[in-house]
Each structure stands twice: as C-alpha cells, then as structure tokens.
Amino acid sequence: MKSLIILGSTGSIGTQSLDICRRDGYKVCGLVAGSNIELLEKQAREFKPSKVAVFNEEKAKELKIKLNDTDIKVLSGVDGVCEVASGEGEMVINAIVGIAGLRPTLAAIDACKTIALANKETLVTGGEIVNRKLKEKGVKLLPVDSEHSAIFQSLQGAPENSLIKILLTASGGPFFNKTRKDLENVTVKEALNHPNWSMGAKITIDSATLMNKGLEVIEAVHLFGVPADNIEVLVHRQSIIHSGVELSDGAVIAQLGTPDMKLPIAYALTYPERSETAFEKLDLFKVGTLTFEKPDTDTFRCLPLCIKAINEGGLAPTAVNGANEEAVRLFLDGKIKFLQIADLVEKALINVNNKKDFSVEDIFETDKLARQLVRNSI
Ligand code: NAD
Ligand code: MG
C-alpha cells in the first residue's frame, strides 16, 4: 500500500483524498493546511502522520500546543509546507489552492515523489520549470483535475504522436446562457452556486467566470504537449463526458462517468491499476441526452484571455493567474463586481513585463506585481 503526503488536506480535494485513504487503507505520512487547524488536528489524530504543516505561523503555534500529547511534528510557513512535501511518503497529493502550491510541488519533485496534482496553478505558472524538473529527476506527475484525468485515461494505449486534438469539456457554470447585462450585479452567493460540482470557493468562482477552463487549457498544454489551438473547449452541461481526445485516424476517445472527484483522485493513486471500489455507476438512460455548445467568449472573457496568455507564453500565464487570484478574493470580499474580474485579468495581461527564460523567483515577482496592479486598480 502506498504511503501518501496530502497538501491542502482540509479542502475539498484534500478531504475527499482522505476519504479514499480511510476506505482503501493508504498510509498517511504528512498533512498540510493553510490555516484550518481545527480540522487538521482531527485529521492528524485520526491518520497519525509523522509531520504536519500549517502555512499560517500563528495557527501553527496553536496546533503545536493542541498536539503536544502526540509525537506529531508541527511545522509552519512555506518552508514547513515544503518540508512535509519532501518528507516521508512515496506520493504527494497536491490539493493546495493557488500559486501557493508551486513551491511544494517543486520540493516534492526534488525529493523524487510521485505527484498527484490537483493544484492546476502549479502548471499554469511553473509548467515549463516543472516539466524540466520531472524529466531531470525521472519523476511522474499524474493529473487529478477531472478533465485532465479523463484526457490521460483516454490516451492510455494511444501511440506517441497520435494525439491531434483535445476535447476539453466545461459545465458552463452557474451563469451559462446569461448575458453581460444579466451578470452586472450577480452576487457572491449566486456565483458560488455551481450546478454539478461542490468545490472550494476560489475554483467555484473560476468556474462561474470560465477562468477555470482557461487555466485548464494552460494546464493541458503543459501536461500533454499540444498547443492551445489544438484544444477545443465544449460546453457540456451534464458533466458526464469529462473530456477526450481525437487521434490521428479520427478516433475520438473520451472518459465518461458521474461527476465525482473521487474517481480521478483514486486513479492517480492506483495508476496504472484501477481501484477495486466502484464509484456511483453511470446510468446513461437516466442521463438521456448529452449536449455540446460553443462557449460564449464575449461574455466570459477570462477563457480567451487565458488562451492569449498561453500563446504569448513566458510569464503571461502567471500574470493572469495572479490577477485572477487577487480579483477573486476581492469579489468574495464584496469589494468588486463579477465582471470586473475579467477586466482586471486583462489589465494584468497587457501590463506584464514578459520574458521567455524565467526562474521561479521571476514567477513570484510577476505574481506579486499582478496582484498589486489589481489592488491599485480598484
Ligand atoms: P479548497 O479551498 O477547498 O482547499 C484548499 C486547501 O489548500 C485547504 O486545505 C487550505 O487550507 C490549503 N491552503 C490554502 N492556502 C495554503 C497555503 N498557502 N499553504 C498551504 N496550504 C494552503 O480548494 P479545492 O477546491 O480543494 O481545490 C484545491 C486545488 O485543486 C485547486 O488548485 C483547484 O483548482 C484544484 N481542483 C479542485 C477541484 C474540486 O473539485 N474541488 C477539481 C479540480 C481541481
Ligand atoms: Mg477541472
């Protein structure tokens, strides 16, 4: 049985990963959270990892006191998070939200851990550097994002170089078919009401703006080595086809299932085997109809902005990602309106000081500048 380290264990993907560990008996060696120490303490007492880390220093101190009757070592800050990511355990599930996931991914690759990646922002900002490091270290990275897992599953057995096109499906989010006028005054509550998936707040807003699909286009470019022009986004309201591929002979292969993140998480853990546990079975008679529509890129501008960013390359994806993270935070805090998110993302893309060869420090500098630009623009 594999031993695991779970980063972002208190979040939506993190708790579902622990459900799988509980059910299938994986050994948990390390846990990481941002600041939710109440839940992290419970998880630590149940799974008994050797180390845990809390990004927030104050909260880490509190947790240390709470856990002082155990042998569990409590670390803090980004260094503590990276120490857990590179400590005891064969595989790292990275379910941290945002660019905060990048350094821990790099630390885990350096320590030769297999990576199960939910944190798409790792690849959006550091895709080139991550791919180089994976090759250098001979380390595997398996996608957890449902679309990318579906693409990866569809490619099993396909000859190298046979991939022509990726069919990336999107639910369309809570505001499908709405006009810009309709979206002017939507509330946080409305934006958080996703039709098919229950997820963390940031990705739920990203799904409402279609930024999530834009980030996923960039993620797919880095994972599968195809240009953005060969990735077609299809709005598929039922979220039954999780994505697919078109191969050189015209065959289209896709992965279908009920929308449940436990399947792509478990597949990353068991690959190339499959879990013995059946997930909720798909009843296509019950589903009845599968529909496909083109995304409305005039209304949901974050999607074309992400495509523009990956085509420009370099630090442009980091700029749009950083601006989006900051804008989503401001929207959730009630400081900006929904449609401003795309405006701010665009502003960051226009103003990015781009370069082709860049370091991890350049990524964090660009991220900082994009966030500052957003804060100074409102
Ligand atoms: P979430 O907000 O529910 O959880 C995020 C986790 O990250 C929490 O445990 C939080 O404590 C931790 N965290 C936040 N900041 C941190 C920091 N600076 N250092 C260490 N830990 C930190 O988010 P989620 O919905 O579980 O999403 C996690 C990632 O997975 C995101 O990148 C998201 O895009 C991706 N993803 C999520 C889903 C889903 O269904 N939720 C699907 C596909 C991809
Ligand atoms: Mg996804």
XYZ file of C-alpha atoms and ligand atoms in Angstrom:
423
model
C 0.000 0.000 0.000
C 1.384 3.412 -0.967
C 2.288 5.985 1.643
C 0.933 9.456 0.981
C 1.500 13.100 1.805
C -1.598 15.273 1.385
C -1.130 19.001 0.832
C -4.307 21.015 1.339
C -5.847 18.178 3.355
C -8.588 20.359 4.854
C -10.020 21.442 1.490
C -12.493 19.891 -0.906
C -9.984 17.663 -2.760
C -7.966 17.089 0.427
C -10.906 15.733 2.447
C -12.036 13.551 -0.471
C -8.469 12.205 -0.721
C -8.576 11.315 2.986
C -11.942 9.573 2.429
C -10.155 7.357 -0.097
C -7.252 6.772 2.338
C -9.732 5.749 5.041
C -11.614 3.449 2.679
C -8.649 1.875 0.871
C -6.173 1.874 3.765
C -3.391 4.124 2.448
C -0.758 5.156 4.960
C -0.733 8.935 5.535
C 2.726 10.320 6.395
C 2.181 14.063 6.101
C -0.645 16.607 6.096
C -0.656 20.315 5.221
C -3.244 23.063 5.595
C -3.358 26.842 5.193
C -4.981 27.801 8.496
C -7.868 25.446 9.382
C -6.220 23.854 12.420
C -9.475 22.572 13.927
C -9.942 20.128 11.061
C -6.208 19.499 10.681
C -5.998 18.456 14.338
C -8.821 15.932 13.842
C -7.169 14.569 10.701
C -3.792 14.336 12.435
C -5.274 12.403 15.362
C -7.068 10.011 13.019
C -4.306 9.363 10.436
C -1.257 9.830 12.707
C 1.187 11.313 10.172
C 4.759 11.890 11.371
C 4.653 15.559 10.317
C 2.041 18.223 9.629
C 2.483 21.823 8.461
C 0.318 24.908 8.703
C 1.125 27.782 6.366
C -0.139 30.384 8.846
C 2.557 30.787 11.546
C 0.197 31.801 14.377
C -2.145 28.907 13.697
C 0.818 26.545 13.560
C 1.808 27.625 17.090
C -1.731 26.935 18.311
C -1.742 23.500 16.685
C 1.592 22.648 18.244
C 0.062 23.192 21.677
C -3.045 21.182 20.779
C -0.958 18.236 19.552
C 1.653 18.256 22.299
C 0.323 14.964 23.710
C 1.308 13.250 20.398
C 4.591 12.562 18.559
C 3.443 14.534 15.528
C 5.890 17.232 14.483
C 4.183 20.555 13.630
C 5.912 22.792 11.066
C 4.952 26.206 9.740
C 5.212 28.625 6.841
C 6.165 27.832 3.281
C 9.375 26.111 4.445
C 7.388 23.838 6.737
C 4.946 23.045 3.923
C 7.866 22.173 1.612
C 9.495 20.062 4.335
C 6.342 17.958 4.645
C 6.051 17.776 0.830
C 9.556 16.343 0.607
C 9.464 14.199 3.781
C 8.416 10.607 4.472
C 5.923 9.207 1.916
C 6.054 7.890 -1.675
C 3.430 10.063 -3.266
C 2.242 13.645 -2.810
C -1.331 14.718 -3.491
C -1.132 18.458 -4.057
C -4.570 19.913 -3.312
C -3.434 23.366 -2.193
C -5.316 26.203 -3.874
C -3.467 28.851 -5.901
C 0.147 29.599 -6.716
C 0.957 28.642 -3.093
C 1.070 25.093 -4.477
C 4.036 25.735 -6.780
C 6.975 25.622 -4.324
C 5.701 22.474 -2.563
C 5.314 20.738 -5.963
C 8.908 21.621 -6.845
C 10.130 20.458 -3.421
C 8.302 17.137 -3.831
C 9.776 16.569 -7.315
C 13.253 17.367 -5.958
C 12.667 14.660 -3.351
C 11.611 12.232 -6.155
C 7.999 11.828 -5.003
C 5.325 10.843 -7.495
C 2.932 13.783 -7.767
C -0.864 13.547 -7.965
C -1.658 17.096 -8.994
C -4.964 18.839 -8.318
C -3.285 22.242 -7.927
C -3.554 23.430 -11.547
C -1.938 26.774 -10.667
C 1.370 24.847 -10.326
C 1.380 24.148 -14.064
C -0.235 27.439 -15.116
C 2.585 29.416 -13.521
C 5.507 26.976 -13.483
C 4.673 24.468 -16.241
C 7.989 24.752 -18.093
C 10.087 24.559 -14.923
C 8.039 21.661 -13.533
C 8.327 19.676 -16.783
C 12.079 20.212 -16.912
C 12.458 19.072 -13.302
C 10.246 15.997 -13.815
C 12.451 14.907 -16.702
C 15.662 15.600 -14.822
C 14.537 13.596 -11.793
C 12.652 10.890 -13.714
C 9.543 11.618 -11.655
C 5.910 11.000 -12.664
C 3.178 13.613 -12.348
C -0.410 12.359 -12.609
C -3.330 14.711 -13.167
C -6.196 14.828 -10.651
C -8.190 17.602 -12.334
C -11.144 15.623 -13.750
C -10.754 16.823 -17.355
C -7.033 16.121 -17.426
C -7.502 12.754 -15.776
C -10.084 11.987 -18.484
C -7.630 13.021 -21.226
C -4.878 10.972 -19.571
C -7.200 7.949 -19.306
C -8.265 8.376 -22.947
C -4.614 8.347 -24.030
C -3.776 5.006 -22.377
C -2.643 2.755 -25.206
C -2.560 5.534 -27.815
C 0.725 5.571 -29.759
C 3.027 8.513 -29.104
C 2.423 11.384 -31.543
C -1.115 10.161 -32.380
C -2.781 12.924 -30.349
C -4.256 15.503 -32.730
C -6.730 17.389 -30.611
C -8.010 17.632 -27.065
C -11.731 17.963 -26.401
C -11.926 19.835 -23.103
C -15.412 19.825 -21.642
C -16.857 22.562 -19.413
C -20.073 22.546 -17.408
C -20.647 26.211 -18.252
C -21.058 27.023 -14.560
C -23.988 28.735 -12.829
C -24.193 31.575 -15.371
C -24.476 29.589 -18.576
C -26.568 31.454 -21.188
C -26.506 34.709 -19.229
C -25.710 37.989 -20.981
C -23.221 40.600 -19.792
C -26.209 42.684 -18.712
C -27.514 39.789 -16.579
C -24.096 39.433 -14.951
C -23.605 43.066 -13.962
C -24.973 42.673 -10.452
C -24.723 38.977 -9.652
C -23.996 38.211 -6.010
C -21.272 36.095 -4.426
C -23.946 33.609 -3.361
C -25.194 33.206 -6.937
C -21.639 32.781 -8.236
C -20.920 30.116 -5.602
C -23.924 28.044 -6.670
C -22.307 25.562 -9.076
C -24.753 23.204 -10.812
C -22.696 19.959 -10.870
C -19.693 20.119 -8.524
C -19.123 21.037 -4.878
C -15.650 22.608 -4.619
C -13.591 25.228 -2.794
C -14.679 28.880 -3.152
C -11.873 30.011 -5.468
C -12.341 27.321 -8.108
C -16.129 27.727 -7.891
C -15.826 31.417 -8.819
C -13.327 30.428 -11.532
C -15.978 28.074 -12.900
C -18.537 30.880 -12.965
C -16.185 33.198 -14.927
C -14.826 30.330 -17.120
C -11.356 31.310 -15.821
C -11.194 27.720 -14.609
C -11.499 26.460 -18.179
C -8.846 28.944 -19.293
C -6.479 27.717 -16.562
C -7.281 24.165 -17.668
C -6.340 24.934 -21.280
C -2.938 26.113 -19.999
C -2.687 23.063 -17.726
C -3.414 20.775 -20.710
C -0.746 22.471 -22.856
C 1.866 21.608 -20.228
C 0.573 18.119 -19.434
C 0.031 16.856 -22.973
C 2.357 18.995 -25.079
C -0.254 20.273 -27.535
C -0.646 23.935 -28.492
C -3.733 25.788 -27.251
C -5.009 25.932 -30.853
C -5.462 22.148 -30.732
C -7.603 22.284 -27.610
C -11.306 22.678 -28.196
C -13.488 23.785 -25.305
C -17.013 22.375 -25.397
C -19.740 23.415 -23.000
C -21.327 20.148 -21.939
C -23.951 20.925 -19.314
C -24.385 17.398 -17.982
C -20.707 16.930 -16.913
C -20.851 13.258 -17.954
C -18.111 13.307 -20.588
C -15.147 14.510 -18.541
C -13.030 15.245 -21.669
C -11.495 13.329 -24.531
C -9.013 13.202 -27.374
C -9.056 12.985 -31.147
C -6.356 10.697 -32.532
C -4.598 10.657 -35.909
C -7.046 8.196 -37.505
C -10.026 10.331 -36.477
C -10.968 8.152 -33.498
C -12.385 10.127 -30.608
C -11.846 8.565 -27.185
C -13.336 10.058 -24.046
C -13.919 9.151 -20.403
C -17.456 9.260 -19.034
C -18.825 8.942 -15.531
C -20.979 10.549 -12.876
C -19.364 13.791 -11.676
C -17.329 12.642 -8.656
C -13.746 13.790 -7.964
C -13.036 10.589 -6.042
C -12.580 8.707 -9.309
C -9.776 10.899 -10.739
C -8.135 11.093 -7.281
C -8.223 7.292 -6.915
C -6.982 6.761 -10.478
C -3.913 8.906 -9.788
C -3.244 6.771 -6.692
C -3.713 3.372 -8.341
C -2.383 4.125 -11.866
C -1.874 2.072 -13.976
C -4.191 -0.173 -11.937
C -7.766 0.711 -11.105
C -9.472 0.969 -7.746
C -11.444 -2.077 -6.604
C -14.172 0.172 -5.286
C -16.994 1.039 -7.627
C -17.949 4.673 -7.712
C -21.532 5.709 -8.361
C -22.401 3.912 -11.588
C -23.289 5.902 -14.664
C -26.806 5.250 -15.938
C -26.906 6.700 -19.447
C -30.660 6.046 -19.715
C -31.166 8.304 -16.720
C -28.918 10.967 -18.280
C -30.795 10.647 -21.585
C -29.208 13.484 -23.542
C -25.677 14.771 -23.869
C -25.374 18.275 -25.307
C -22.456 20.335 -26.608
C -22.224 24.052 -27.234
C -19.526 26.571 -28.036
C -18.505 28.744 -25.069
C -19.664 32.377 -25.156
C -16.247 34.045 -25.130
C -17.666 37.580 -25.477
C -19.448 37.250 -22.150
C -16.931 35.006 -20.369
C -13.736 36.825 -21.311
C -11.409 35.048 -18.887
C -11.313 31.998 -21.168
C -9.952 33.806 -24.276
C -7.623 35.870 -22.041
C -6.023 32.666 -20.732
C -5.622 31.356 -24.284
C -3.989 34.629 -25.279
C -1.680 34.350 -22.255
C -0.502 30.819 -23.064
C 0.032 31.774 -26.705
C 2.191 34.690 -25.561
C 3.944 32.286 -23.183
C 6.653 33.176 -20.689
C 5.287 34.940 -17.639
C 1.931 35.918 -19.193
C 0.030 32.953 -17.676
C 1.480 33.826 -14.250
C 0.243 37.412 -14.614
C -3.319 36.391 -15.486
C -3.312 33.785 -12.728
C -2.053 36.215 -10.071
C -4.513 38.920 -11.123
C -7.329 36.382 -11.031
C -6.417 35.085 -7.564
C -6.441 38.631 -6.225
C -9.618 39.625 -8.103
C -11.499 36.535 -6.902
C -10.501 37.323 -3.328
C -11.804 40.893 -3.751
C -15.030 39.625 -5.330
C -15.588 37.151 -2.460
C -14.986 40.034 -0.008
C -17.627 42.097 -1.791
C -15.097 44.710 -2.979
C -15.550 44.326 -6.749
C -18.258 43.209 -9.150
C -18.295 39.935 -11.013
C -17.481 41.379 -14.451
C -14.510 43.302 -13.068
C -12.643 40.030 -12.588
C -12.080 39.680 -16.348
C -11.215 43.393 -16.705
C -8.503 43.052 -14.055
C -7.151 39.853 -15.582
C -6.925 41.646 -18.927
C -5.128 44.603 -17.379
C -2.504 42.295 -15.880
C -2.001 40.583 -19.228
C -1.483 43.916 -21.002
C 0.974 45.139 -18.370
C 3.055 42.018 -17.820
C 6.790 42.538 -18.149
C 7.307 39.331 -20.084
C 10.382 37.279 -20.816
C 10.965 33.891 -22.363
C 13.520 32.418 -19.991
C 12.478 32.842 -16.396
C 13.141 31.494 -12.925
C 10.881 30.566 -10.009
C 11.767 33.977 -8.482
C 10.567 35.697 -11.694
C 7.266 33.830 -11.358
C 6.724 35.053 -7.803
C 7.777 38.599 -8.732
C 5.289 38.628 -11.631
C 2.597 37.219 -9.353
C 3.266 39.981 -6.804
C 3.145 42.723 -9.444
C -0.088 41.386 -10.939
C -1.719 41.350 -7.500
C -0.502 44.891 -6.773
C -1.861 46.069 -10.107
C -5.254 44.595 -9.254
C -5.336 46.199 -5.789
C -4.256 49.572 -7.194
C -6.918 49.429 -9.909
C -9.981 49.354 -7.696
P -10.159 24.373 -1.107
O -10.189 25.838 -0.941
O -11.336 23.579 -0.698
O -8.884 23.788 -0.300
C -7.618 24.359 -0.405
C -6.653 23.721 0.588
O -5.385 24.410 0.479
C -7.080 23.853 2.049
O -6.698 22.696 2.747
C -6.257 25.039 2.549
O -6.033 25.001 3.924
C -4.967 24.837 1.784
N -4.155 26.041 1.604
C -4.583 27.277 1.198
N -3.546 28.137 1.144
C -2.432 27.438 1.520
C -1.067 27.757 1.649
N -0.609 28.995 1.394
N -0.209 26.784 2.028
C -0.653 25.533 2.300
N -1.946 25.171 2.195
C -2.823 26.103 1.800
O -9.778 24.085 -2.627
P -10.150 22.818 -3.528
O -11.452 23.036 -4.166
O -9.905 21.569 -2.773
O -9.061 22.975 -4.687
C -7.691 22.686 -4.467
C -6.970 22.681 -5.814
O -7.498 21.626 -6.617
C -7.147 23.964 -6.614
O -5.981 24.239 -7.335
C -8.269 23.610 -7.584
O -8.199 24.340 -8.779
C -7.990 22.138 -7.839
N -9.168 21.360 -8.234
C -10.229 21.257 -7.393
C -11.342 20.526 -7.767
C -12.528 20.344 -6.831
O -13.445 19.607 -7.151
N -12.545 20.977 -5.679
C -11.383 19.928 -9.013
C -10.282 20.047 -9.848
C -9.179 20.765 -9.447
Mg -11.456 20.558 -13.826
